[in-house]
Amino acid sequence: MEPIILSNAVINHKISILRNKATRPGLFRSIVKEIGMIETYEALKTFQGKQIQVETPLETCTGLTLEDEEICFVSILRAGLAMGDGAREMLPCASEGFIAMARDEATFLSHLSYAKLPTHLENKKVILLDPMLATGGSSGDAVKLLKEKGANVIAFCCIIAAPEGVKRFTQENPEVVLYIGALDRCLNEKAYILPGLGDAGDRIYGTLD
């Protein structure tokens, strides 16, 4: 499945703020949260929900509702937490899960260090959240874990992606809908995205050296 690149004036404006090395952690975190909200909206646009009867002040009408058992947000730690904050504001009733991946800086391979996921993922639409799609290792491993836990409807929302990571991710997970804020040029020798925005987790939480 071809990735969906969410290129518009609002997202491009916000990504430009994230790219700026002078952007402070508080603003950076806020912008990541806002993009998380926008991308969650996009990922849920085609989701139908359930019909309900609503009593307005004037009459009864038919409405739609998204119930907590239908949607699950899963943040890849650490950086995905900020996107998860935005997703939660968009839909507070959804359940949430968390996956922590540690990257080996020598091999660029990811290793699962923590996972806490809701039960019955087979009955939910799962939206995976992580600002960066670089090599595709962490996100691919996260999707593999979600499938092992029963998930069969998955979307992945990221802010910045490298072509190398997109190619690998879509080849390994053709059924997962991939939403991208910006598709960048390439990876460097350390597997960082260029032009990118640096290490999203460090910039969110102010842990830069």
mmCIF file of C-alpha atoms in Angstrom:
data_model
loop_
_atom_site.group_PDB
_atom_site.id
_atom_site.type_symbol
_atom_site.label_atom_id
_atom_site.label_comp_id
_atom_site.label_asym_id
_atom_site.label_seq_id
_atom_site.Cartn_x
_atom_site.Cartn_y
_atom_site.Cartn_z
ATOM 1 C CA MET A 1 0.000 0.000 0.000
ATOM 2 C CA GLU A 2 1.343 3.422 -0.962
ATOM 3 C CA PRO A 3 2.058 5.765 1.978
ATOM 4 C CA ILE A 4 -0.204 8.779 2.473
ATOM 5 C CA ILE A 5 1.843 11.978 2.648
ATOM 6 C CA LEU A 6 -0.127 14.644 4.510
ATOM 7 C CA SER A 7 1.406 17.637 2.793
ATOM 8 C CA ASN A 8 -0.563 20.824 3.428
ATOM 9 C CA ALA A 9 0.146 24.358 4.612
ATOM 10 C CA VAL A 10 -0.635 23.655 8.279
ATOM 11 C CA ILE A 11 1.494 20.514 8.623
ATOM 12 C CA ASN A 12 4.327 22.013 6.566
ATOM 13 C CA HIS A 13 4.330 25.109 8.787
ATOM 14 C CA LYS A 14 4.479 23.029 11.961
ATOM 15 C CA ILE A 15 7.202 20.733 10.611
ATOM 16 C CA SER A 16 9.307 23.790 9.729
ATOM 17 C CA ILE A 17 9.122 24.804 13.406
ATOM 18 C CA LEU A 18 10.257 21.318 14.427
ATOM 19 C CA ARG A 19 13.183 21.373 11.988
ATOM 20 C CA ASN A 20 14.512 24.660 13.377
ATOM 21 C CA LYS A 21 17.360 23.847 15.754
ATOM 22 C CA ALA A 22 16.501 26.958 17.812
ATOM 23 C CA THR A 23 13.033 25.629 18.746
ATOM 24 C CA ARG A 24 12.941 25.039 22.493
ATOM 25 C CA PRO A 25 11.712 21.732 24.025
ATOM 26 C CA GLY A 26 8.405 23.149 25.290
ATOM 27 C CA LEU A 27 7.352 24.432 21.868
ATOM 28 C CA PHE A 28 8.791 21.365 20.144
ATOM 29 C CA ARG A 29 6.739 19.045 22.368
ATOM 30 C CA SER A 30 3.607 21.125 21.812
ATOM 31 C CA ILE A 31 3.991 20.994 18.020
ATOM 32 C CA VAL A 32 4.564 17.228 18.042
ATOM 33 C CA LYS A 33 1.382 16.884 20.093
ATOM 34 C CA GLU A 34 -0.568 19.020 17.605
ATOM 35 C CA ILE A 35 0.663 16.983 14.639
ATOM 36 C CA GLY A 36 -0.254 13.822 16.514
ATOM 37 C CA MET A 37 -3.795 15.166 16.775
ATOM 38 C CA ILE A 38 -3.925 16.064 13.074
ATOM 39 C CA GLU A 39 -2.588 12.700 11.925
ATOM 40 C CA THR A 40 -4.962 10.834 14.237
ATOM 41 C CA TYR A 41 -7.852 12.692 12.624
ATOM 42 C CA GLU A 42 -6.595 11.645 9.190
ATOM 43 C CA ALA A 43 -6.196 8.013 10.261
ATOM 44 C CA LEU A 44 -9.757 7.934 11.607
ATOM 45 C CA LYS A 45 -11.495 9.763 8.746
ATOM 46 C CA THR A 46 -12.700 6.585 7.089
ATOM 47 C CA PHE A 47 -13.694 4.859 10.326
ATOM 48 C CA GLN A 48 -17.483 4.557 10.443
ATOM 49 C CA GLY A 49 -18.191 4.099 14.149
ATOM 50 C CA LYS A 50 -21.594 3.028 15.433
ATOM 51 C CA GLN A 51 -25.001 4.600 14.957
ATOM 52 C CA ILE A 52 -26.745 5.894 18.073
ATOM 53 C CA GLN A 53 -29.918 7.806 18.830
ATOM 54 C CA VAL A 54 -29.328 11.295 20.247
ATOM 55 C CA GLU A 55 -31.894 13.486 22.003
ATOM 56 C CA THR A 56 -31.315 17.093 20.957
ATOM 57 C CA PRO A 57 -33.199 19.939 22.690
ATOM 58 C CA LEU A 58 -35.702 19.761 19.814
ATOM 59 C CA GLU A 59 -35.981 16.171 18.595
ATOM 60 C CA THR A 60 -34.336 12.744 18.289
ATOM 61 C CA CYS A 61 -31.765 12.170 15.560
ATOM 62 C CA THR A 62 -29.289 9.526 14.473
ATOM 63 C CA GLY A 63 -25.634 10.146 15.263
ATOM 64 C CA LEU A 64 -22.334 8.287 15.163
ATOM 65 C CA THR A 65 -20.058 7.397 18.057
ATOM 66 C CA LEU A 66 -16.558 6.000 18.443
ATOM 67 C CA GLU A 67 -16.410 3.781 21.516
ATOM 68 C CA ASP A 68 -13.355 3.026 23.606
ATOM 69 C CA GLU A 69 -13.322 -0.641 22.658
ATOM 70 C CA GLU A 70 -12.991 0.244 18.977
ATOM 71 C CA ILE A 71 -9.801 2.348 18.933
ATOM 72 C CA CYS A 72 -6.362 1.873 20.470
ATOM 73 C CA PHE A 73 -3.449 4.310 20.314
ATOM 74 C CA VAL A 74 0.008 2.766 20.721
ATOM 75 C CA SER A 75 2.975 5.086 21.330
ATOM 76 C CA ILE A 76 6.550 3.991 20.655
ATOM 77 C CA LEU A 77 8.553 5.351 23.603
ATOM 78 C CA ARG A 78 9.886 7.931 24.201
ATOM 79 C CA ALA A 79 9.104 10.291 21.391
ATOM 80 C CA GLY A 80 5.766 8.722 20.503
ATOM 81 C CA LEU A 81 4.347 9.799 23.866
ATOM 82 C CA ALA A 82 3.999 13.395 22.676
ATOM 83 C CA MET A 83 2.056 12.268 19.594
ATOM 84 C CA GLY A 84 -0.025 10.082 21.908
ATOM 85 C CA ASP A 85 -0.937 13.159 23.940
ATOM 86 C CA GLY A 86 -2.416 14.701 20.808
ATOM 87 C CA ALA A 87 -4.226 11.515 19.832
ATOM 88 C CA ARG A 88 -5.742 11.276 23.308
ATOM 89 C CA GLU A 89 -7.067 14.838 23.078
ATOM 90 C CA MET A 90 -8.639 13.986 19.733
ATOM 91 C CA LEU A 91 -10.349 10.891 21.141
ATOM 92 C CA PRO A 92 -10.161 10.601 24.964
ATOM 93 C CA CYS A 93 -12.285 7.448 25.040
ATOM 94 C CA ALA A 94 -9.720 5.315 23.180
ATOM 95 C CA SER A 95 -7.541 2.768 24.949
ATOM 96 C CA GLU A 96 -3.756 3.145 24.889
ATOM 97 C CA GLY A 97 -0.698 0.950 24.683
ATOM 98 C CA PHE A 98 3.035 1.575 24.968
ATOM 99 C CA ILE A 99 6.053 -0.047 23.330
ATOM 100 C CA ALA A 100 9.659 0.849 24.182
ATOM 101 C CA MET A 101 12.366 0.134 21.637
ATOM 102 C CA ALA A 102 16.062 0.733 22.366
ATOM 103 C CA ARG A 103 18.260 1.287 19.317
ATOM 104 C CA ASP A 104 21.781 -0.138 19.189
ATOM 105 C CA GLU A 105 23.824 2.800 17.895
ATOM 106 C CA ALA A 106 26.424 0.463 16.382
ATOM 107 C CA THR A 107 24.120 -1.877 14.452
ATOM 108 C CA PHE A 108 21.043 0.414 14.231
ATOM 109 C CA LEU A 109 18.941 -2.598 15.274
ATOM 110 C CA SER A 110 16.070 -2.121 17.721
ATOM 111 C CA HIS A 111 15.478 -4.203 20.827
ATOM 112 C CA LEU A 112 12.195 -4.437 22.697
ATOM 113 C CA SER A 113 12.626 -3.285 26.289
ATOM 114 C CA TYR A 114 9.010 -2.790 27.430
ATOM 115 C CA ALA A 115 5.466 -3.334 26.183
ATOM 116 C CA LYS A 116 2.066 -2.741 27.777
ATOM 117 C CA LEU A 117 -0.895 -3.288 25.488
ATOM 118 C CA PRO A 118 -4.667 -3.578 25.957
ATOM 119 C CA THR A 119 -6.314 -6.962 25.519
ATOM 120 C CA HIS A 120 -8.448 -7.968 22.529
ATOM 121 C CA LEU A 121 -6.492 -5.997 19.937
ATOM 122 C CA GLU A 122 -8.170 -8.141 17.285
ATOM 123 C CA ASN A 123 -11.347 -6.103 17.885
ATOM 124 C CA LYS A 124 -9.685 -2.691 17.635
ATOM 125 C CA LYS A 125 -8.319 -0.329 15.033
ATOM 126 C CA VAL A 126 -4.769 0.279 16.230
ATOM 127 C CA ILE A 127 -2.989 3.550 15.480
ATOM 128 C CA LEU A 128 0.772 3.328 16.035
ATOM 129 C CA LEU A 129 2.511 6.634 16.779
ATOM 130 C CA ASP A 130 6.176 7.614 16.425
ATOM 131 C CA PRO A 131 7.561 10.914 15.098
ATOM 132 C CA MET A 132 10.375 9.315 13.067
ATOM 133 C CA LEU A 133 10.511 6.533 10.481
ATOM 134 C CA ALA A 134 14.229 6.154 9.779
ATOM 135 C CA THR A 135 15.420 2.613 9.014
ATOM 136 C CA GLY A 136 12.002 1.095 9.656
ATOM 137 C CA GLY A 137 13.422 -1.240 12.280
ATOM 138 C CA SER A 138 11.640 -0.005 15.404
ATOM 139 C CA SER A 139 8.304 0.571 13.705
ATOM 140 C CA GLY A 140 8.489 -2.774 11.908
ATOM 141 C CA ASP A 141 9.235 -4.589 15.166
ATOM 142 C CA ALA A 142 6.374 -2.740 16.851
ATOM 143 C CA VAL A 143 3.943 -3.820 14.120
ATOM 144 C CA LYS A 144 5.185 -7.400 14.421
ATOM 145 C CA LEU A 145 4.474 -7.335 18.160
ATOM 146 C CA LEU A 146 1.006 -5.862 17.598
ATOM 147 C CA LYS A 147 0.196 -8.624 15.110
ATOM 148 C CA GLU A 148 1.412 -11.256 17.569
ATOM 149 C CA LYS A 149 -1.006 -9.764 20.121
ATOM 150 C CA GLY A 150 -3.891 -10.116 17.680
ATOM 151 C CA ALA A 151 -4.088 -6.727 15.920
ATOM 152 C CA ASN A 152 -5.225 -6.981 12.310
ATOM 153 C CA VAL A 153 -6.220 -3.372 11.501
ATOM 154 C CA ILE A 154 -3.217 -1.092 11.968
ATOM 155 C CA ALA A 155 -2.284 2.409 10.833
ATOM 156 C CA PHE A 156 1.114 4.001 11.495
ATOM 157 C CA CYS A 157 1.443 7.778 11.877
ATOM 158 C CA CYS A 158 4.857 9.444 11.732
ATOM 159 C CA ILE A 159 5.966 13.030 11.214
ATOM 160 C CA ILE A 160 9.243 12.619 9.291
ATOM 161 C CA ALA A 161 10.243 9.603 7.183
ATOM 162 C CA ALA A 162 13.265 8.550 5.141
ATOM 163 C CA PRO A 163 12.772 6.788 1.784
ATOM 164 C CA GLU A 164 14.831 3.829 2.990
ATOM 165 C CA GLY A 165 12.565 3.298 5.987
ATOM 166 C CA VAL A 166 9.379 3.760 3.974
ATOM 167 C CA LYS A 167 10.514 1.182 1.413
ATOM 168 C CA ARG A 168 11.358 -1.392 4.079
ATOM 169 C CA PHE A 169 8.244 -0.734 6.156
ATOM 170 C CA THR A 170 5.796 -0.937 3.258
ATOM 171 C CA GLN A 171 7.438 -4.075 1.854
ATOM 172 C CA GLU A 172 7.258 -5.836 5.212
ATOM 173 C CA ASN A 173 3.806 -4.511 6.144
ATOM 174 C CA PRO A 174 1.823 -3.932 2.935
ATOM 175 C CA GLU A 175 -1.504 -4.017 4.785
ATOM 176 C CA VAL A 176 -0.595 -1.226 7.237
ATOM 177 C CA VAL A 177 -1.704 2.264 6.223
ATOM 178 C CA LEU A 178 1.259 4.627 6.620
ATOM 179 C CA TYR A 179 0.659 8.355 7.230
ATOM 180 C CA ILE A 180 3.663 10.675 6.806
ATOM 181 C CA GLY A 181 3.971 14.389 7.525
ATOM 182 C CA ALA A 182 7.083 14.862 5.348
ATOM 183 C CA LEU A 183 9.178 12.474 3.250
ATOM 184 C CA ASP A 184 12.804 13.541 3.578
ATOM 185 C CA ARG A 185 15.856 12.961 1.389
ATOM 186 C CA CYS A 186 17.828 10.077 2.904
ATOM 187 C CA LEU A 187 19.582 8.592 5.930
ATOM 188 C CA ASN A 188 23.132 9.532 6.865
ATOM 189 C CA GLU A 189 25.867 7.104 7.936
ATOM 190 C CA LYS A 190 24.469 7.081 11.484
ATOM 191 C CA ALA A 191 20.939 6.300 10.239
ATOM 192 C CA TYR A 192 19.627 9.783 11.051
ATOM 193 C CA ILE A 193 17.118 11.341 8.662
ATOM 194 C CA LEU A 194 18.307 14.214 6.448
ATOM 195 C CA PRO A 195 17.403 17.046 6.592
ATOM 196 C CA GLY A 196 15.302 15.714 9.475
ATOM 197 C CA LEU A 197 14.927 17.429 12.822
ATOM 198 C CA GLY A 198 17.509 15.678 14.986
ATOM 199 C CA ASP A 199 16.621 13.217 17.727
ATOM 200 C CA ALA A 200 12.923 13.776 18.395
ATOM 201 C CA GLY A 201 13.000 12.263 21.893
ATOM 202 C CA ASP A 202 15.932 14.397 23.022
ATOM 203 C CA ARG A 203 14.357 17.545 21.607
ATOM 204 C CA ILE A 204 10.974 16.817 23.195
ATOM 205 C CA TYR A 205 12.388 16.204 26.656
ATOM 206 C CA GLY A 206 15.441 18.480 26.624
ATOM 207 C CA THR A 207 17.970 15.669 27.034
ATOM 208 C CA LEU A 208 20.427 16.837 24.398
ATOM 209 C CA ASP A 209 24.108 16.567 25.312
#
